Tab-separated table of C-alpha atoms and ligand atoms in Angstrom:
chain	number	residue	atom	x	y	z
A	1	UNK	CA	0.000	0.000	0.000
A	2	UNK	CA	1.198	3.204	-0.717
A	3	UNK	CA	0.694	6.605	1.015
A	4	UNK	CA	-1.465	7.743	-1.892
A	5	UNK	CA	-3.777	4.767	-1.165
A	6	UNK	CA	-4.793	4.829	2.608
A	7	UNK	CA	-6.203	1.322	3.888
A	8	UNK	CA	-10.446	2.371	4.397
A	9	UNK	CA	-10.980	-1.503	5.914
A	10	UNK	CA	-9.550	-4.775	7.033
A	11	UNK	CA	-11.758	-7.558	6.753
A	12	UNK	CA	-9.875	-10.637	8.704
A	13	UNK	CA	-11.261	-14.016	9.941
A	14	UNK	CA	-12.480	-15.115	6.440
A	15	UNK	CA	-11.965	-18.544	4.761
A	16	UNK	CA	-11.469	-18.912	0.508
A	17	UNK	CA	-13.243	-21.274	-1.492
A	18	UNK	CA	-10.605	-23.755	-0.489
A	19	UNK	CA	-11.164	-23.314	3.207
A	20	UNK	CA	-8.011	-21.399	3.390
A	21	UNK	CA	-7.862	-18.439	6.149
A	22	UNK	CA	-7.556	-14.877	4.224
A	23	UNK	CA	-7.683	-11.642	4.756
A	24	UNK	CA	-8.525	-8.695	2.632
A	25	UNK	CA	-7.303	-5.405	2.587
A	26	UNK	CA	-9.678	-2.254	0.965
A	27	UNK	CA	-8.509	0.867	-0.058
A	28	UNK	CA	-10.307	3.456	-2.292
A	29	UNK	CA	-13.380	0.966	-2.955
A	30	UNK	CA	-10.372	-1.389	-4.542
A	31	UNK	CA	-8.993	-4.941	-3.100
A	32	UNK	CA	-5.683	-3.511	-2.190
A	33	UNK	CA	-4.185	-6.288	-0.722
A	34	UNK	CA	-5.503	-9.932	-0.389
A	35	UNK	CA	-4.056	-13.203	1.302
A	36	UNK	CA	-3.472	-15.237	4.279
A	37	UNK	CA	-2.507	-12.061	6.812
A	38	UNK	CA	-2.416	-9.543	4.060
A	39	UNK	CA	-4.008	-7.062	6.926
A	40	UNK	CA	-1.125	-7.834	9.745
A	41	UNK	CA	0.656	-4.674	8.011
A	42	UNK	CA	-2.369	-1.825	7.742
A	43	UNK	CA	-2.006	0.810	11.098
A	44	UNK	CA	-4.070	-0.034	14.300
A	45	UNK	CA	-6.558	2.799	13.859
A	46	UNK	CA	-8.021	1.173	10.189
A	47	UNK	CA	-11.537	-0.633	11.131
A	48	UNK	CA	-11.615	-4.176	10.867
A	49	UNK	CA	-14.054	-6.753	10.029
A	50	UNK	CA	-14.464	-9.725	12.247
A	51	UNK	CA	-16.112	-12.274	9.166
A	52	UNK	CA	-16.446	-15.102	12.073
A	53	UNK	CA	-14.656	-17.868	9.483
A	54	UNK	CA	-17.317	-16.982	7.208
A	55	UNK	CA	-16.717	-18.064	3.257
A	56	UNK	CA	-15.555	-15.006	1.366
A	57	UNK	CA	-17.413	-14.950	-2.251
A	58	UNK	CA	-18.347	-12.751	-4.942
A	59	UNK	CA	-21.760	-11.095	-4.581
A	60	UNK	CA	-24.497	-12.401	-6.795
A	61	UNK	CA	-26.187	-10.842	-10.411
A	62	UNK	CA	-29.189	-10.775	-11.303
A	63	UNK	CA	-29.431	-11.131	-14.980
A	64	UNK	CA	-32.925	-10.865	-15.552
A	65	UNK	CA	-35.761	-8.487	-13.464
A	66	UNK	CA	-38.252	-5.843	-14.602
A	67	UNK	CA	-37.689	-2.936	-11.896
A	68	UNK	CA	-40.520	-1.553	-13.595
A	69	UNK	CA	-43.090	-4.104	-13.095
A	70	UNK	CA	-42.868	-4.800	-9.282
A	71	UNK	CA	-45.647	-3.971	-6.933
A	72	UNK	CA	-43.216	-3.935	-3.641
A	73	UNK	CA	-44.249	-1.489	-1.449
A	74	UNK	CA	-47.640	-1.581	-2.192
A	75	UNK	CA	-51.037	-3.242	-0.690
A	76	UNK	CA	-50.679	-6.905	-1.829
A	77	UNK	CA	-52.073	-6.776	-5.132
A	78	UNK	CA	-54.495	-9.982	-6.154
A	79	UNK	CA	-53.201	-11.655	-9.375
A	80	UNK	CA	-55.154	-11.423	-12.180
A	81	UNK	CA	-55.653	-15.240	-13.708
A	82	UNK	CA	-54.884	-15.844	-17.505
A	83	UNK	CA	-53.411	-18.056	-19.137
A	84	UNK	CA	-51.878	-16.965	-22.009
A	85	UNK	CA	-49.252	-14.284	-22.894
A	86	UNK	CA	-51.797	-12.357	-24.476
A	87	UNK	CA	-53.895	-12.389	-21.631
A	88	UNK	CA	-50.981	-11.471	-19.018
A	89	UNK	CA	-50.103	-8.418	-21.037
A	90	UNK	CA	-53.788	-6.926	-21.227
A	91	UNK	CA	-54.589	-7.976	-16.648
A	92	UNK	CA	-51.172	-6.373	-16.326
A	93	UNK	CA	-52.146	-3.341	-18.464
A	94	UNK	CA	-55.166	-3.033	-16.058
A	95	UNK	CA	-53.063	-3.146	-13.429
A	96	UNK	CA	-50.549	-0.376	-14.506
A	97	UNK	CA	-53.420	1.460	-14.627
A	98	UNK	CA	-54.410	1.636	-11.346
A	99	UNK	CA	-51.206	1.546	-9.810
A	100	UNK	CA	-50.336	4.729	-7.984
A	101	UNK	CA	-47.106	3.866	-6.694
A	102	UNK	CA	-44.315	5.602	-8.881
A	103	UNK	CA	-41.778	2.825	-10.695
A	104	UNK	CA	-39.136	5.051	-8.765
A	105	UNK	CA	-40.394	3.729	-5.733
A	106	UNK	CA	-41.262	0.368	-6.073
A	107	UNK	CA	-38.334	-0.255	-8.235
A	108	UNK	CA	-36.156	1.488	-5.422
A	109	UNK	CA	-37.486	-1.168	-3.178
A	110	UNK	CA	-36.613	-3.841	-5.336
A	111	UNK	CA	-33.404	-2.881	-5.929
A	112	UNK	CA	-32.942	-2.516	-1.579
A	113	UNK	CA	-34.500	-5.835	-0.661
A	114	UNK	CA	-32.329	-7.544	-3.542
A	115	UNK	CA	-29.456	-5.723	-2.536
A	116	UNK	CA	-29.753	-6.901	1.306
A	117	UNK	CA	-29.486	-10.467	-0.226
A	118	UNK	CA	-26.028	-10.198	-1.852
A	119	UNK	CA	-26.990	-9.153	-5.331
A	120	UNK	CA	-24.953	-6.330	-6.940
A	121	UNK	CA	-25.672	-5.809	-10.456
A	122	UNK	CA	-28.541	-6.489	-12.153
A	123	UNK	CA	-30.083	-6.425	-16.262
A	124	UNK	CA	-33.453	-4.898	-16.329
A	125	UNK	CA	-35.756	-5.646	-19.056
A	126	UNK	CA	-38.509	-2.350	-19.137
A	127	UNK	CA	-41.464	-2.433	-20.888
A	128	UNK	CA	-41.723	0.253	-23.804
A	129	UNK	CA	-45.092	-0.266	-25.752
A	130	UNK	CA	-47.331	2.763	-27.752
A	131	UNK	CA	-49.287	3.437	-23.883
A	132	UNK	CA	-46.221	3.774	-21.482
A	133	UNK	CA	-44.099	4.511	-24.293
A	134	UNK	CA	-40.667	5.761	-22.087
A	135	UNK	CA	-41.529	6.854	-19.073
A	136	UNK	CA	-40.791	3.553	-17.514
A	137	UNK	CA	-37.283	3.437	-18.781
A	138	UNK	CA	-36.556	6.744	-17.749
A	139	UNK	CA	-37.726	6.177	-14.067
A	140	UNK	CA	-35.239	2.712	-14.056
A	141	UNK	CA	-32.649	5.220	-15.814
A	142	UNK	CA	-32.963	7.799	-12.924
A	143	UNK	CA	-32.546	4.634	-10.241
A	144	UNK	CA	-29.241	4.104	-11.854
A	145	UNK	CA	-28.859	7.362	-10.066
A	146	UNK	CA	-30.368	7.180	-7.173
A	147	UNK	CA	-29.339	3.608	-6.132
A	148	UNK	CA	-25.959	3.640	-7.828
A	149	UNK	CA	-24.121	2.997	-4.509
A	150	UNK	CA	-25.916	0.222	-4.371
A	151	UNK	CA	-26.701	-1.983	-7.636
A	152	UNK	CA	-24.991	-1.544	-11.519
A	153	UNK	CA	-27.866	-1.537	-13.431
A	154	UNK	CA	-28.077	-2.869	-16.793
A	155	UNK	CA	-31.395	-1.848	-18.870
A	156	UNK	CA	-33.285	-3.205	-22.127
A	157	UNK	CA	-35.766	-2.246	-24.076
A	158	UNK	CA	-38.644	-4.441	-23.766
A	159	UNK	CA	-41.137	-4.658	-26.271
A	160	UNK	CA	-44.032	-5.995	-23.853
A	161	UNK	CA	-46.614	-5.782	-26.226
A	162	UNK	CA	-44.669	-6.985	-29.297
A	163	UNK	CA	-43.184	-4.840	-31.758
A	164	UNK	CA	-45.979	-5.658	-35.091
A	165	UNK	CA	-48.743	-5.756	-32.765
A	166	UNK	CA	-48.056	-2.316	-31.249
A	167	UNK	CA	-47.198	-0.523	-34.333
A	168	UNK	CA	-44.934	2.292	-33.605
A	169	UNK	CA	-43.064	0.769	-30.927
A	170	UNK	CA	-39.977	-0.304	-33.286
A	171	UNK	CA	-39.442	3.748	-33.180
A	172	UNK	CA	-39.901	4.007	-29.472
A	173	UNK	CA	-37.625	0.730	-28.866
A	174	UNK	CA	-34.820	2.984	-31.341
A	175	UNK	CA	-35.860	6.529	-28.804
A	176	UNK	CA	-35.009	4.375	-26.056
A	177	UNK	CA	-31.729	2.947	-26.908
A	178	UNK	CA	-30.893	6.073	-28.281
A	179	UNK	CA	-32.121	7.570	-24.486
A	180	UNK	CA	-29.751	5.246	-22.650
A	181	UNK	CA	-30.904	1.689	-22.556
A	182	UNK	CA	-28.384	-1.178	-22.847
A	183	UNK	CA	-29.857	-3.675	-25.275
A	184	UNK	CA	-32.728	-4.073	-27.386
A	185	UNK	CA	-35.384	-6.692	-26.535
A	186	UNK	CA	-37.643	-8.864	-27.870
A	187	UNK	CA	-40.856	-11.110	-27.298
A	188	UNK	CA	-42.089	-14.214	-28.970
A	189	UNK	CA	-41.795	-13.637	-32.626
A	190	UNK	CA	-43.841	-15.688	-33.883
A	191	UNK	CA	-46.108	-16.320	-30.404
A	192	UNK	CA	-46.902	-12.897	-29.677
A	193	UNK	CA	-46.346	-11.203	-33.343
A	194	UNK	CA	-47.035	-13.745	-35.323
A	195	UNK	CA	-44.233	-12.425	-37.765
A	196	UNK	CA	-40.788	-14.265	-37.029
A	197	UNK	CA	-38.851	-12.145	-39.915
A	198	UNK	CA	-40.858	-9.240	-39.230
A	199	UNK	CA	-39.698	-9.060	-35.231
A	200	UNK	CA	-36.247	-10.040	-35.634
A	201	UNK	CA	-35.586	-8.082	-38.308
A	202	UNK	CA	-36.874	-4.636	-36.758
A	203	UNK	CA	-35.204	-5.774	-33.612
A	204	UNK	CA	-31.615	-6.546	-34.439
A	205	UNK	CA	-32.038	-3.528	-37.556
A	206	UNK	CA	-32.031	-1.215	-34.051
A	207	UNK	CA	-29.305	-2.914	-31.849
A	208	UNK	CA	-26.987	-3.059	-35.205
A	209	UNK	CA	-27.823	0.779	-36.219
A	210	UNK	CA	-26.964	1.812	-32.242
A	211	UNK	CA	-24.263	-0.785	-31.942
A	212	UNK	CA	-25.566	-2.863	-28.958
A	213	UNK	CA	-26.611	-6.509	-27.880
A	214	UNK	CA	-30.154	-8.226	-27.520
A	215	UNK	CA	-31.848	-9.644	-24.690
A	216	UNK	CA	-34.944	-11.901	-26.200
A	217	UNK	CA	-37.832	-13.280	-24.239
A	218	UNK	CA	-38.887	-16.855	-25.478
A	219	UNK	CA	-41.881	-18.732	-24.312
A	220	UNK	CA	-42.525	-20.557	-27.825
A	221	UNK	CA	-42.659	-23.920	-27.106
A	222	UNK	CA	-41.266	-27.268	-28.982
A	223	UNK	CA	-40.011	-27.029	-32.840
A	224	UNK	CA	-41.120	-23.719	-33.416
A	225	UNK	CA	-39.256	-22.358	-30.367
A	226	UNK	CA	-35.857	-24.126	-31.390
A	227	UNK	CA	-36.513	-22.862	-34.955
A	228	UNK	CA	-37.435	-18.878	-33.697
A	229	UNK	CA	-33.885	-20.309	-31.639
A	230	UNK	CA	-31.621	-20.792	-35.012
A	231	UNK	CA	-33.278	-17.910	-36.605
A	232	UNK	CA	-31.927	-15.372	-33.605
A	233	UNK	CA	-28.413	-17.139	-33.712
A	234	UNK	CA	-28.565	-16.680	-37.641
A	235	UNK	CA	-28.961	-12.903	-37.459
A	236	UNK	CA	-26.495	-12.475	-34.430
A	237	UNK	CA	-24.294	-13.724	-36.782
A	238	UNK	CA	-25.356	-11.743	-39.698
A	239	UNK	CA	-25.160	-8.774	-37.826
A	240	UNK	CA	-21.773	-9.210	-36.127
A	241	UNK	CA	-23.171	-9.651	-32.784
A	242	UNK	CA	-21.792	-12.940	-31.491
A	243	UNK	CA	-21.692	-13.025	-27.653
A	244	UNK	CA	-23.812	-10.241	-27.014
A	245	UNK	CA	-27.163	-11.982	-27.921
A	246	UNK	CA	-28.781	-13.592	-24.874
A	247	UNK	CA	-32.409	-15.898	-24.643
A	248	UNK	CA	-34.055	-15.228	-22.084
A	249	UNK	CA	-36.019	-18.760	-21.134
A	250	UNK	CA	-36.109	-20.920	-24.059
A	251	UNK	CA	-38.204	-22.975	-22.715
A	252	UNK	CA	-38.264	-25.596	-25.964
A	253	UNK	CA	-34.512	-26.480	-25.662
A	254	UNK	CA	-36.109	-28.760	-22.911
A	255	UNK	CA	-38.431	-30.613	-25.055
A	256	UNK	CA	-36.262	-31.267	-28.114
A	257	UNK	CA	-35.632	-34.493	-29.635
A	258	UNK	CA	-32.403	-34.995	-29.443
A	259	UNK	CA	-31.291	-34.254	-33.786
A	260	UNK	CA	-33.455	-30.512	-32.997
A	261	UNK	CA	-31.819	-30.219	-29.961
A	262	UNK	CA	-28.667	-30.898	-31.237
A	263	UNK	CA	-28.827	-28.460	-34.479
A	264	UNK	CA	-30.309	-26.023	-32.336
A	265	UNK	CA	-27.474	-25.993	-29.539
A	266	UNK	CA	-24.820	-25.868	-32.266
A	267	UNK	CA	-26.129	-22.838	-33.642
A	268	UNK	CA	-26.751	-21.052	-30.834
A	269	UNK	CA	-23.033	-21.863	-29.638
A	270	UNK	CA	-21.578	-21.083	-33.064
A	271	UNK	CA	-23.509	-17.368	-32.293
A	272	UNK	CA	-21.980	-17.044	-28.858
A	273	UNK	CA	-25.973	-16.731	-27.414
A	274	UNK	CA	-26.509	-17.074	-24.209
A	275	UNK	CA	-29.199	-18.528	-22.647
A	276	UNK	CA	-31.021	-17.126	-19.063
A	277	UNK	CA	-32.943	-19.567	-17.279
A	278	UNK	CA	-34.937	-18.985	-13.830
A	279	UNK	CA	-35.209	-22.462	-12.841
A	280	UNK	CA	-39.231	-22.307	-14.323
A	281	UNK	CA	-42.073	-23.893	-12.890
A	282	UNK	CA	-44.459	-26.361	-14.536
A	283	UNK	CA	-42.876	-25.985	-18.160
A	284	UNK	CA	-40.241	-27.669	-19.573
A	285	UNK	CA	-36.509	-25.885	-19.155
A	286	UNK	CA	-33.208	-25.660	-20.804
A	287	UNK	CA	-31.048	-28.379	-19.921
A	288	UNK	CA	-27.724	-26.674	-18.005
A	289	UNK	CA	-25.524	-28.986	-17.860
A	290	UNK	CA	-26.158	-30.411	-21.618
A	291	UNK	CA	-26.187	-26.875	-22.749
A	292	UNK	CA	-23.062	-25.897	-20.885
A	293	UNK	CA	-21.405	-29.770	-22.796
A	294	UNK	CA	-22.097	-27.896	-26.104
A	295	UNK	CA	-20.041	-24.487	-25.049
A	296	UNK	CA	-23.258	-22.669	-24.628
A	297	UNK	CA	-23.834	-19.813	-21.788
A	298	UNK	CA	-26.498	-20.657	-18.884
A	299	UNK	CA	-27.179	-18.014	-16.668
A	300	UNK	CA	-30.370	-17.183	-14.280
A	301	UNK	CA	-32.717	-14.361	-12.846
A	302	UNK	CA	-34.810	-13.646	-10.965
A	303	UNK	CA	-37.089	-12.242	-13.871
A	304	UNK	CA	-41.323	-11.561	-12.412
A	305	UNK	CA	-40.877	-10.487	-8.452
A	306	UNK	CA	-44.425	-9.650	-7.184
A	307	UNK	CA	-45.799	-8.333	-9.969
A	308	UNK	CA	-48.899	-8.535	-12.617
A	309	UNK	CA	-47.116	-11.935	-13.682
A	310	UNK	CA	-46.815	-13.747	-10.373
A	311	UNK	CA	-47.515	-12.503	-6.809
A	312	UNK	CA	-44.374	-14.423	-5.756
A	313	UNK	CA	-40.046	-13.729	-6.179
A	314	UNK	CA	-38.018	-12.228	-3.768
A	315	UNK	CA	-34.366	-11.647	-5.727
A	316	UNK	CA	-32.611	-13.865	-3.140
A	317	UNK	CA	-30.149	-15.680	-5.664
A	318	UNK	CA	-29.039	-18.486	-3.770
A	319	UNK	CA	-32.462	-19.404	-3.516
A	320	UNK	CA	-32.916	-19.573	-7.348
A	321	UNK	CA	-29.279	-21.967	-7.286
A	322	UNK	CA	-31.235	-23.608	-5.512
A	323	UNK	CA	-34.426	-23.357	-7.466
A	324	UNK	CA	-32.047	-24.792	-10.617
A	325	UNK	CA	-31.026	-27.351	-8.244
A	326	UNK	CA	-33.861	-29.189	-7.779
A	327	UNK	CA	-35.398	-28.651	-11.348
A	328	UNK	CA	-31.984	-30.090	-13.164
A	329	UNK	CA	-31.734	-32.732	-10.048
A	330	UNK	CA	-27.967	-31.279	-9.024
A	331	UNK	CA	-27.041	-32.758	-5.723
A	332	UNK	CA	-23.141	-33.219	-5.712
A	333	UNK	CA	-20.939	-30.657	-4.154
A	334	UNK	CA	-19.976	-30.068	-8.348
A	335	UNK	CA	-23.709	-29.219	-9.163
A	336	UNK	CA	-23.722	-26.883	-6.467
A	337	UNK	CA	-21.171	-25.320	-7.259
A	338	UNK	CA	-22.347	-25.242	-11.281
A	339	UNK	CA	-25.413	-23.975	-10.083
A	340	UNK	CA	-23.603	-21.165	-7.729
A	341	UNK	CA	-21.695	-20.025	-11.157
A	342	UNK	CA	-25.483	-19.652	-12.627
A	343	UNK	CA	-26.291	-16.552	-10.094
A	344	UNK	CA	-22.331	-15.245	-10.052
A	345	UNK	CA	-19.831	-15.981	-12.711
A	346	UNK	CA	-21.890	-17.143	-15.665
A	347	UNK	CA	-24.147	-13.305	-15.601
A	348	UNK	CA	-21.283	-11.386	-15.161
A	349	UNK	CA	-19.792	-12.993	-18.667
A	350	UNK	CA	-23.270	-12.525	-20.061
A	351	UNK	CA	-23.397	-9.103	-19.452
A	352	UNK	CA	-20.023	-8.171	-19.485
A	353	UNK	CA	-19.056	-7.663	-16.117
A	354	UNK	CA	-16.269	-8.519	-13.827
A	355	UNK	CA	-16.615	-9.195	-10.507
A	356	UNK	CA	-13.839	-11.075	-9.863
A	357	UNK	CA	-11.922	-11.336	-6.389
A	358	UNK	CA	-8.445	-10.050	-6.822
A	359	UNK	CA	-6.271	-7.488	-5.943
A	360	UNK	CA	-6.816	-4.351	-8.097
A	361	UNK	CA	-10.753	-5.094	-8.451
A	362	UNK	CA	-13.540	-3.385	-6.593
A	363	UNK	CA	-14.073	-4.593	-3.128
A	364	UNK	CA	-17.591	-6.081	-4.030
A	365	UNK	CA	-18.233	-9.393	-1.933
A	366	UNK	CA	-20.338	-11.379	0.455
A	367	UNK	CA	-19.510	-13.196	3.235
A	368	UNK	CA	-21.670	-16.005	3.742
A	369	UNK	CA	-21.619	-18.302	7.068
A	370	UNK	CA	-20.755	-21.198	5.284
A	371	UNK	CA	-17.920	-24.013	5.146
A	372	UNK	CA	-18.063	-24.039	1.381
A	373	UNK	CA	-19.960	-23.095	-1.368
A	374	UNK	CA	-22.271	-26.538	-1.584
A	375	UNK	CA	-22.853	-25.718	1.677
A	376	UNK	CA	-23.923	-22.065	0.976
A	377	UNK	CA	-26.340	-23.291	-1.955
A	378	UNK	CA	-27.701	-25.903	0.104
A	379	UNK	CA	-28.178	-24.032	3.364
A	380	UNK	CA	-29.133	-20.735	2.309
A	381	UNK	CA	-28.427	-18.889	4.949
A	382	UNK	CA	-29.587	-15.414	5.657
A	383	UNK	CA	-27.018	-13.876	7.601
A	384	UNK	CA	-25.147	-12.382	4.780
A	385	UNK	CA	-22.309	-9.843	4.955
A	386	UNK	CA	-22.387	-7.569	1.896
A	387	UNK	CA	-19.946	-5.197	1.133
A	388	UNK	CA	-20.151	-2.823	-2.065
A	389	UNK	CA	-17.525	-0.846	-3.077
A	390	UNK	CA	-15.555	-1.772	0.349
A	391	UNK	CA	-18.085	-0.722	2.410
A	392	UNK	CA	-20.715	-2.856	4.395
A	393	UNK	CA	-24.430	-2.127	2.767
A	394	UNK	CA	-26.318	-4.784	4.297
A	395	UNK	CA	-26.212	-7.514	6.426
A	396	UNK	CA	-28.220	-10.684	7.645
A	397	UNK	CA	-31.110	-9.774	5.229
A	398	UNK	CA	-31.214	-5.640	5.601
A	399	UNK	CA	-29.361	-2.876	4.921
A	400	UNK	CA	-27.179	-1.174	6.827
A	401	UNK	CA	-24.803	1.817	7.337
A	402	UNK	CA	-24.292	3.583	3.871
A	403	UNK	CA	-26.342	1.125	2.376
A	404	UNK	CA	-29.518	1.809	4.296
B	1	ZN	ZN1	-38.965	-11.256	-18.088
């Protein structure tokens, strides 16, 4: 450490993934030192951090929520049944309505109860159709403001309502990019617009004008699904955009027969698309670890947290490891682990983030009260340490200090 960099923090007591004993020193927001005693040389008067053995890890991303949907902080709100997409999009419609609570707000408390769980970055799909057009994206854009200390926030445009069916949204999906969101989205070609060419050609036509990736939702099920599949990994070559086209579900690549399956998977590796699962309920979902075998990208979210589309979610990501556990059957200490990389490592490639732990990096991390990280994906424990930016924000479920 050098003059210019003061030590801010010393947190001691903590164990690596191998069990080993390490401590971490912080200056400026930055690891500045890291290793078995690395803090025996900082000056008595910088605080330390007692982790109590605790497993030192990096914090979790969330690589797939709609800030602007949530209904946190509000007077439980009765879901609306329906059954299809169609019929989703018009009860949530009536809901948005009605809602009084600004997305500032109840995006704000999103972004604070997901934060209190360990997650520190986060890709926001927000809905831009012809009736909201972009008022919600600007109210996520001005929570990258106000909850900057807290969360990066990544932001697509999200054509809810489909981008034929809406007519006029393709412009407002270009106004938005061109406003300040990350990525273009996309919804069901052919389920929702009924116009496969006609979607993904208006969609990547705006991400390759501003130069940016895709984020597409997928429900379409079976053949048609894989096909819409080879069709987006067809254009992402076309338009130059390998690795920066993700799928968000895909529900069909877990119905395939194996020759679809395996046409499908080669194309979608051969584009660099990744694929976001959330561990789904009673559908059919991508197959990790077979996915993974072919080179392909699996990463999760949290995607719907109380909101027109399901009254339940809470953000916590080692619960959705652990959601993905018990849908792909992972039980060794391996799975766990895999299934660990879903929530940490395999987002931050997918949206082009680093969060690793080394010196020289920001001093983003969790401690977690855990032996090892099996352990912390099995147990789930709640009494979380997390630090952003070297200082603690929140701990055993709230936030704290700077962070609260
Ligand atoms: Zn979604």
């Amino acid at each position: 450490l050098t003059d210019s960099k003061k030590a801010t923090l010393v947190v001691g007591n903590a164990r690596n993934r191998a069990g080993d004993a390490i401590e971490l020193v912080i200056a400026e927001g930055i690891i500045a030192a890291m290793g078995p005693g690395a803090g025996s040389e900082t000056a008595d008067d910088v605080p330390r951090f007692d982790a109590g053995g605790g497993l030192l890890c990096q914090p979790f991303i969330d690589g797939h929520v709609h800030l602007d949907k949530t209904l946190i902080g509000l007077p439980f709100v009765p879901h609306i049944p329906g059954d299809t997409i169609a019929a989703r999009i018009e009860a949530e419609k009536r809901i948005r309505r009605q809602t009084s609570g600004p997305i500032q707000a109840r995006g704000g408390g999103l972004i604070e109860q997901i934060v209190a769980y360990g997650t520190l970055a986060l890709r926001s799909h927000v809905d831009i159709d012809t009736e909201i057009r972009l008022k919600g994206l600007e109210a996520v854009l001005s929570l990258k403001e106000s909850h900057g200390h807290l969360v990066e926030i990544q932001t697509v445009a999200f054509p809810q309502s489909g981008v034929i069916r809406d007519p006029g949204t393709a412009d407002l999906l270009d106004a938005a990019i061109a406003a300040g969101a990350d990525l273009v989205g996309g919804l069901d070609p052919a389920g929702i617009d009924n116009d496969i060419e006609g979607h993904l050609d208006v969609i990547f036509g705006i991400a390759s004008k501003h130069g940016v990736g895709l984020d597409i939702h997928l429900h379409d099920g079976g053949a048609l699904g894989a096909f819409e599949l080879r069709q987006i990994a067809m254009r992402a070559r076309a338009f130059g955009l390998e690795g920066r086209v993700a799928v968000s579900h895909a529900f069909c690549l877990g119905e395939l027969d194996d020759a679809d399956f395996g046409r499908t998977a080669e194309a979608l590796a051969g584009a660099g698309v990744a694929i976001m699962t959330t561990g789904p309920g009673p559908v059919p979902m991508p197959p990790v670890k077979r996915l993974s075998a072919h080179g392909i990208s699996v990463f999760c979210g949290s995607d719907n947290i109380r909101d027109a589309w399901s009254p339940f979610g809470n953000g916590d990501m080692l619960e959705r490891a652990g959601i993905v556990c018990d849908r792909q059957n992972f039980r060794s200490d391996a799975d766990l682990e895999e299934a660990f990389a879903l929530v940490t490592d395999a987002p931050a490639e997918a949206l082009g983030l680093s969060y690793a732990l080394q010196v020289g990096a920001k001093a983003d991390f969790l401690i977690l009260p855990a032996a090892s990280i099996a352990e912390a994906v099995a147990a789930r424990p709640m009494d979380r340490a997390v630090f952003k930016n070297g200082v603690l924000v929140a701990r055993g479920g709230r936030l704290v200090g700077a962070g609260a």
